[in-house]
Short mmCIF file of C-alpha atoms and ligand atoms in Angstrom, two decimals:
data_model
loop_
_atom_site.label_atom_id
_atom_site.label_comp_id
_atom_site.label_asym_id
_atom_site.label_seq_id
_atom_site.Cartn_x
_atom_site.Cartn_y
_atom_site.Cartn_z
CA UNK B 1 20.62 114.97 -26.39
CA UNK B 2 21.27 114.17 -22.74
CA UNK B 3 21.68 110.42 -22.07
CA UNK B 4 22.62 108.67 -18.81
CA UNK B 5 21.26 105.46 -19.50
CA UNK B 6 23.96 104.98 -22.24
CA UNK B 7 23.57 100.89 -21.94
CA UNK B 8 20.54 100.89 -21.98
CA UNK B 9 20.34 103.33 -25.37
CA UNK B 10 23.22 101.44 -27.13
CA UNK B 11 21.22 98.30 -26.35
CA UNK B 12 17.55 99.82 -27.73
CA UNK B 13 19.55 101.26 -30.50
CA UNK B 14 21.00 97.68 -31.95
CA UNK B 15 19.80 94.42 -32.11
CA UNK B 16 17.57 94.72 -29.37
CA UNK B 17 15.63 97.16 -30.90
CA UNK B 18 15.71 95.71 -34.08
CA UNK B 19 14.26 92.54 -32.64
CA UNK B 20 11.46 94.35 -31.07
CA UNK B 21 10.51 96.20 -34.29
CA UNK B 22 10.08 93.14 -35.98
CA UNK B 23 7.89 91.28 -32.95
CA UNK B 24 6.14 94.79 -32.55
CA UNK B 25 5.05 94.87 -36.01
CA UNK B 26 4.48 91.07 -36.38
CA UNK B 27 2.99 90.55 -33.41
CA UNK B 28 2.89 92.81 -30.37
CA UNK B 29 4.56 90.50 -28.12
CA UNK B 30 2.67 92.52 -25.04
CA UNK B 31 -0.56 90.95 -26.01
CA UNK B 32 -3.56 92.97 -26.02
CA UNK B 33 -5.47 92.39 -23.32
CA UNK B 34 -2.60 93.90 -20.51
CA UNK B 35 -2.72 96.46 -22.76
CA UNK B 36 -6.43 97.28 -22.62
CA UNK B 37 -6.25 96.92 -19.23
CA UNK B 38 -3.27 99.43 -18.68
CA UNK B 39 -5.65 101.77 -21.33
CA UNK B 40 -8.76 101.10 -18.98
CA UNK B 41 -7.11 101.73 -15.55
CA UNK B 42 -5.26 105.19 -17.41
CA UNK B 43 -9.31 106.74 -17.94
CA UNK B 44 -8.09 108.88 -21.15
CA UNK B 45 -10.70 111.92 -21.89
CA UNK B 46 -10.85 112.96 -24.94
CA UNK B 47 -9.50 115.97 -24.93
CA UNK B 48 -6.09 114.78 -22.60
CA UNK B 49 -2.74 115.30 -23.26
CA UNK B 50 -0.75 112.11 -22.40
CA UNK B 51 3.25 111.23 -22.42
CA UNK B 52 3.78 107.80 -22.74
CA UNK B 53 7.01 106.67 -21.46
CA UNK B 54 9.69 104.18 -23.60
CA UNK B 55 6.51 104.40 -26.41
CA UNK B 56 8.82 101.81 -28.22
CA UNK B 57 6.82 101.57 -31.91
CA UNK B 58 3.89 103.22 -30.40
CA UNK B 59 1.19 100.77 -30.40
CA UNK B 60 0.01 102.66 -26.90
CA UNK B 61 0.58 105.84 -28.68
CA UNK B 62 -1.39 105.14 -31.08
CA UNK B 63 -4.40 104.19 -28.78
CA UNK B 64 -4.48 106.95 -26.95
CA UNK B 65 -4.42 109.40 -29.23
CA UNK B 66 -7.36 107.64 -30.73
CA UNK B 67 -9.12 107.58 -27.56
CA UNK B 68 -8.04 111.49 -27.41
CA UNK B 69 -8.75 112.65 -30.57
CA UNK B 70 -9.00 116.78 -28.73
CA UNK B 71 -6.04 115.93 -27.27
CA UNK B 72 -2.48 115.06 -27.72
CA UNK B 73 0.15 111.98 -27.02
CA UNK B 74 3.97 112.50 -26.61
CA UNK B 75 5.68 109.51 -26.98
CA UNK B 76 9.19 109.64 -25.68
CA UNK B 77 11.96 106.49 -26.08
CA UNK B 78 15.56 106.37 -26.60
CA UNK B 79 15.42 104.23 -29.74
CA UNK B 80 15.44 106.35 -32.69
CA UNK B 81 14.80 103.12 -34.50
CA UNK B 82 11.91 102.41 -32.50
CA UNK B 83 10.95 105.83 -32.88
CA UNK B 84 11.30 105.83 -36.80
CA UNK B 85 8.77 102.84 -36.93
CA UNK B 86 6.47 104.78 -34.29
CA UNK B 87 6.24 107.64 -36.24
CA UNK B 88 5.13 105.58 -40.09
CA UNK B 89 3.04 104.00 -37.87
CA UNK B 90 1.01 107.42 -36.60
CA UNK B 91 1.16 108.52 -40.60
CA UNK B 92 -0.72 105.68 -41.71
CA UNK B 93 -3.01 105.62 -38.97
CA UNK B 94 -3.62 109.25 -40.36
CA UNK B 95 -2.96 110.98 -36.32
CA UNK B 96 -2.27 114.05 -36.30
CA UNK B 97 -2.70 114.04 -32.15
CA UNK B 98 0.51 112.52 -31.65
CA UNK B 99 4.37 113.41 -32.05
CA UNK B 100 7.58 111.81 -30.80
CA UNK B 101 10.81 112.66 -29.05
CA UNK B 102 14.14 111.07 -28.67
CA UNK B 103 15.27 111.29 -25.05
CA UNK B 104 16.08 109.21 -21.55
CA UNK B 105 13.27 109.89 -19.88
CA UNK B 106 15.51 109.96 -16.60
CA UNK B 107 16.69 113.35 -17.52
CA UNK B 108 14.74 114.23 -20.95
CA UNK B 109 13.76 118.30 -20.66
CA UNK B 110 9.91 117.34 -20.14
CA UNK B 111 7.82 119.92 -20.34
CA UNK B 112 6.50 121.00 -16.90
CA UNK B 113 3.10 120.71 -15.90
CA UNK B 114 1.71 119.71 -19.30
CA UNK B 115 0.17 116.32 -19.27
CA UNK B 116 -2.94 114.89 -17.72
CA UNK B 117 -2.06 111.19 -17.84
CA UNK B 118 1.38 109.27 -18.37
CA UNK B 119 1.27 105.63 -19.07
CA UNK B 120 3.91 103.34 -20.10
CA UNK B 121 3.34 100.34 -21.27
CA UNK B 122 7.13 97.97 -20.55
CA UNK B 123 9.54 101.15 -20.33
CA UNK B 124 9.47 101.90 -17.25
CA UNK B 125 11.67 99.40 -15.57
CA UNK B 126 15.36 100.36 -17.18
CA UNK B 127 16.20 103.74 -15.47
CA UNK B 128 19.55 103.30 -13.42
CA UNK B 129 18.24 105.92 -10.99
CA UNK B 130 14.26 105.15 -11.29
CA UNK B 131 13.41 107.87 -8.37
CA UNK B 132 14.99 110.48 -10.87
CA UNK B 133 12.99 109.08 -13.89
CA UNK B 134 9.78 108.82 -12.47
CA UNK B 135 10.70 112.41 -10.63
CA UNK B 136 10.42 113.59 -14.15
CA UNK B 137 7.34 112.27 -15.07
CA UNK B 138 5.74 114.20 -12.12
CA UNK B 139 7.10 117.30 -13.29
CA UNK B 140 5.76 116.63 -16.63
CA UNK B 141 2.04 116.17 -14.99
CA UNK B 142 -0.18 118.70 -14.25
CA UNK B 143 -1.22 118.74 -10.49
CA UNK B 144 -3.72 115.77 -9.61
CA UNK B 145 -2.34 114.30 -12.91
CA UNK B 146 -1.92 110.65 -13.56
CA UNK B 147 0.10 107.97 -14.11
CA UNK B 148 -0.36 104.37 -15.20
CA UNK B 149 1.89 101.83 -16.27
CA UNK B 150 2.15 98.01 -16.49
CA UNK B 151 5.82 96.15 -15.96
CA UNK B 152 6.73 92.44 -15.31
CA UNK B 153 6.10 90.67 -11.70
CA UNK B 154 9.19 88.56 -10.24
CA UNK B 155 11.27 86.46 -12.52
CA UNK B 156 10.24 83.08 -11.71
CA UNK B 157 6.26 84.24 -12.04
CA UNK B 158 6.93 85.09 -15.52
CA UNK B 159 7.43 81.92 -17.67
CA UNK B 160 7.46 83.73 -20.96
CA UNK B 161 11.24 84.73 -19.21
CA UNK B 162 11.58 81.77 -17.32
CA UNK B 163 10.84 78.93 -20.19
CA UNK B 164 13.46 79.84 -23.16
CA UNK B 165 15.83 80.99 -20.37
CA UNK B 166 15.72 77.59 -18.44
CA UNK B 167 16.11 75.69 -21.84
CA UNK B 168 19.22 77.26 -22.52
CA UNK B 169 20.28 76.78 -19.08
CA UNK B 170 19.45 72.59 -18.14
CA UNK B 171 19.36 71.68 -14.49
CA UNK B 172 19.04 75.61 -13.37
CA UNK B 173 15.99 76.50 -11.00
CA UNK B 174 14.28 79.80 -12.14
CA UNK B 175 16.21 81.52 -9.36
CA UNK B 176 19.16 81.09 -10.90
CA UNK B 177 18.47 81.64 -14.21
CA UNK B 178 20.53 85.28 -14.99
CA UNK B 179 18.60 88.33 -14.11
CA UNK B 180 17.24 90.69 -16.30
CA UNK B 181 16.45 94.28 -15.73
CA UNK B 182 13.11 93.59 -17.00
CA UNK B 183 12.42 92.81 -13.42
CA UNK B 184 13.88 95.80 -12.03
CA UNK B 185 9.95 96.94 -10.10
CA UNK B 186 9.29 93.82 -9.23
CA UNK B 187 9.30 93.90 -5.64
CA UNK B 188 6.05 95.88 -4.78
CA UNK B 189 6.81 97.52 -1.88
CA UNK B 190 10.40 98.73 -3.38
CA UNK B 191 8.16 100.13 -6.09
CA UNK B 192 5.96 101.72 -4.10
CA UNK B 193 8.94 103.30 -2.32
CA UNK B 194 10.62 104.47 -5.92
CA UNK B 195 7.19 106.14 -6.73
CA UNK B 196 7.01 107.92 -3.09
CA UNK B 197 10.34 109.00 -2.84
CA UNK B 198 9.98 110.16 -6.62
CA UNK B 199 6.92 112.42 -5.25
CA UNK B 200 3.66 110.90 -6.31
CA UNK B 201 1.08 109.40 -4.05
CA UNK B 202 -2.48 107.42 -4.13
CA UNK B 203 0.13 104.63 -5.25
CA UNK B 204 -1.64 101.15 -5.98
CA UNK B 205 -0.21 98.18 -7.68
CA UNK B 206 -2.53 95.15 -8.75
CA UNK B 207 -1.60 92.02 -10.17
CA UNK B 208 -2.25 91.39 -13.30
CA UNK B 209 -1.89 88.12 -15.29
CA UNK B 210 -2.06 88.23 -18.97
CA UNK B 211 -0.03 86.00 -21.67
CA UNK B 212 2.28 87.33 -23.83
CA UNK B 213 2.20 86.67 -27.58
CA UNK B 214 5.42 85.66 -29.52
CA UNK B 215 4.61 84.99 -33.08
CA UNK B 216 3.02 81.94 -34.63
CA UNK B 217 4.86 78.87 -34.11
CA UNK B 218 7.34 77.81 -31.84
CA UNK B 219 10.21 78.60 -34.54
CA UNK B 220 9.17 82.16 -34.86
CA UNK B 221 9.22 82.15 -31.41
CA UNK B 222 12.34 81.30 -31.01
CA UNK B 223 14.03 83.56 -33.94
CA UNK B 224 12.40 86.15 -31.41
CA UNK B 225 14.00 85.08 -28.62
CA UNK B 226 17.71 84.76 -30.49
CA UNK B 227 17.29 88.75 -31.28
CA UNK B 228 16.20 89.58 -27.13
CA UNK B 229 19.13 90.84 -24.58
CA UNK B 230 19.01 88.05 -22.60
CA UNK B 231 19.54 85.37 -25.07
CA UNK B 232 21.74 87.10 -27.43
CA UNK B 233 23.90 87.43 -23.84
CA UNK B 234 23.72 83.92 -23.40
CA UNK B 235 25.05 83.05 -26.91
CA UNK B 236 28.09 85.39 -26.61
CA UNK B 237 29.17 84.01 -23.40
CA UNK B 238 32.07 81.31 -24.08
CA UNK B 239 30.21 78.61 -22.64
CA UNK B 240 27.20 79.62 -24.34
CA UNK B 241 25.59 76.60 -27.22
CA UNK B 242 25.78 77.52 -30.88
CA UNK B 243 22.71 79.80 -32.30
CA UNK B 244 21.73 76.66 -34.13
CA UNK B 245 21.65 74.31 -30.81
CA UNK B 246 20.12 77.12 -28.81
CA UNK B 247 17.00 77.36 -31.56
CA UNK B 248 16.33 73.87 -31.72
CA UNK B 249 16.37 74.09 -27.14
CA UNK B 250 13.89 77.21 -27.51
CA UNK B 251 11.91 75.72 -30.28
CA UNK B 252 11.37 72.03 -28.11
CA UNK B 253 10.50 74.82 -24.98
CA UNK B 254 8.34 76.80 -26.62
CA UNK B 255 6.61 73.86 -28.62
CA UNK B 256 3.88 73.34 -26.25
CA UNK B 257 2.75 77.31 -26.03
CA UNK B 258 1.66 76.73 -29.89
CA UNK B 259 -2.20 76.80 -29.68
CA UNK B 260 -4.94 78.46 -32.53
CA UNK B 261 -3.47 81.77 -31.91
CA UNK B 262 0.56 81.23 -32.16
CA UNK B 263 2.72 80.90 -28.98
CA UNK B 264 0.84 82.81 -26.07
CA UNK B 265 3.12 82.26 -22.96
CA UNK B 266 1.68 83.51 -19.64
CA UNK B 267 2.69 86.30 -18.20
CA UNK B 268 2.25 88.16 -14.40
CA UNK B 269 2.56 91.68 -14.02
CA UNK B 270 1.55 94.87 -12.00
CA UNK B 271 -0.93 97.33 -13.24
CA UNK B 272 0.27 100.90 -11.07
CA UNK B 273 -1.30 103.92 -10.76
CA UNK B 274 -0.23 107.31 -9.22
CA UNK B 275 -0.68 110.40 -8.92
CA UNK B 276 0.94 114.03 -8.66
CA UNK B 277 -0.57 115.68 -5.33
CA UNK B 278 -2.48 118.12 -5.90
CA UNK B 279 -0.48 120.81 -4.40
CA UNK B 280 2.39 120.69 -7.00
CA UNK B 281 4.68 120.77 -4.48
CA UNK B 282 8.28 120.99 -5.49
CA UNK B 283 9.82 117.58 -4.73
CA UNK B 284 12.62 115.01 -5.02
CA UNK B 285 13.06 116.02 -8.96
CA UNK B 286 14.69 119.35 -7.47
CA UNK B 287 17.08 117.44 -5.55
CA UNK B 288 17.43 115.77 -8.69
CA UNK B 289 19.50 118.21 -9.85
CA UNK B 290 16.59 119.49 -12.83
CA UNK B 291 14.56 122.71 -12.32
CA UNK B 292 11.49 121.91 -10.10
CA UNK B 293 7.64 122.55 -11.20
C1 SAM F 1 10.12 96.48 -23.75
S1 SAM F 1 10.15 97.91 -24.76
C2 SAM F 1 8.47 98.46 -24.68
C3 SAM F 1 8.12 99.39 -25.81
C4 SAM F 1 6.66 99.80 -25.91
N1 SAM F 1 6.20 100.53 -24.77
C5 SAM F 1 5.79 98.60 -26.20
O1 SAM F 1 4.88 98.31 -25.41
O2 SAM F 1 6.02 97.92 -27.21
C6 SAM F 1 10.99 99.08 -23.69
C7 SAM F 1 11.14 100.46 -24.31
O3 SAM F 1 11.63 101.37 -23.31
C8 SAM F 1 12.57 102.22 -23.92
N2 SAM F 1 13.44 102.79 -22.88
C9 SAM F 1 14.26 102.11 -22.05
N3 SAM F 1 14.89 102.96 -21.22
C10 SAM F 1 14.46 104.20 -21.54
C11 SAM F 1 14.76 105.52 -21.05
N4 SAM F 1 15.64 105.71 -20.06
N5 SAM F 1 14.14 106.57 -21.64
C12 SAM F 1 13.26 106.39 -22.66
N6 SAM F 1 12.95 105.18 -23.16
C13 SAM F 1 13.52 104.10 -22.61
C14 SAM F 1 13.30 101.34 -24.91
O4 SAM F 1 13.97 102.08 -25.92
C15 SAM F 1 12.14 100.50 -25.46
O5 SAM F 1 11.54 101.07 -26.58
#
């Protein structure tokens, strides 16, 4: 397997991915209504063959296979924990429309050509080179095929981010809170730029605001938060509080999210869609150094 995003898979391949497992399974922390919405805007037939990009444990795999039941869904992620849980998850749900592959999207041998729609719900945003990556997905679409994905707006909009990471860091503004490649697409226009460059077109990004949904109580909440990237790089730094101190700052923060449903925390994203010209024209994936389409 071909890798170039080796931080990124060591990362989805530990603790990070064993954190998200557990809120995936508990409580998808990328609460359902972005997710409808990123299903809505994607307009799966039912006979469409979709790839859906860092599928994680496949929650949107596993929608859009049931709102293709002719067709088929490729879910593609670097975790092969992730992946593991994904595909129990399709087995019990009794799919036989979808299957799985371990690869970096960035430079994963997609098939060329193949897939109507590509959607990505969150995995989109940790390619080192994201022209390349999304380059790929183009070649995987057919021509006039789609793409739509959701990923996080700036930082400081996004106080499921900004709240446990300001606890653990008193007196800090959100702009200086560290940065997170979670945030990598947040500029618009830069985005918009990635996705031209990368060879797609009818670009539009729309704001979309939608909370996210961390468990049921502010102390579950928190054990989340000890397992993400960000934190758990917080607590290894030297100066960084004890894991015991740091719960008790996220579970004060997080405290007033508690409502009827657990912590919901709210959360600003994009909604993008795209689209492969029509043409099939060869493009920037070529110069990308993989065969063309
Ligand atoms: C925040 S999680 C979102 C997972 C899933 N889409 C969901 O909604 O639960 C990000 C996912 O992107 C995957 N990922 C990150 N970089 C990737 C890459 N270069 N190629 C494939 N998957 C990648 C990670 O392994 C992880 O599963």
């Amino acid at each position: 397997m071909h890798i170039v995003n080796t931080d990124q898979a060591e990362a989805w391949n530990g603790p990070e991915a064993v954190n998200w497992a557990g809120l995936s399974e508990r409580d998808a922390p990328v609460n359902g209504a972005l997710t409808r919405t990123l299903l809505a805007a994607a307009r799966i037939g039912s006979g469409d063959r979709i790839l859906d990009v860092g599928c994680g444990t496949g929650e949107t795999t596993r929608l859009a296979a049931r709102l293709a039941p002719r067709g088929r869904v490729l879910g593609v992620d670097l975790s092969a924990l992730l992946l593991d849980h994904a595909r129990s998850a399709a087995v019990a749900a009794g799919l036989a429309n979808v299957e799985f592959a371990q690869g970096d999207v960035q430079v994963h041998p997609l098939p060329g050509s193949t897939f109507d729609i590509a959607i990505s719900q969150f995995g989109v945003m940790f390619f080192a080179d994201p022209v390349a990556a999304f380059a790929n997905v183009r070649y995987a679409l057919r021509s006039g095929g789609r793409l739509a994905f959701v990923c996080p707006r700036d930082m400081s909009e996004n106080a499921w981010y900004v709240t446990p990471m300001s606890a653990l860091h008193p007196g800090r503004s959100a702009d200086q809170l560290p940065a997170s490649a979670m945030f990598s697409l947040a500029d618009a226009a830069r985005l918009t730029g990635v996705l031209e460059r990368a060879g797609l077109t009818d670009i539009h990004t729309r704001p979309v605001d939608a909370p996210m949904a961390f468990g049921p109580d502010a102390g579950a909440a928190a054990d989340g938060f000890l397992g993400s990237g960000p934190v758990l790089a917080v607590l290894q730094r030297a100066d960084g509080p004890p894991p015991e101190v740091a719960r008790q700052l996220l579970v004060e923060a997080l405290r007033p999210y508690e409502g009827p449903d657990g912590v919901r925390i709210p959360g600003a994203h994009w909604l993008v869609t795209a689209t492969r010209p029509v043409d099939g024209h060869r493009g920037p994936r070529d110069s990308a150094g993989v065969a063309g389409g």
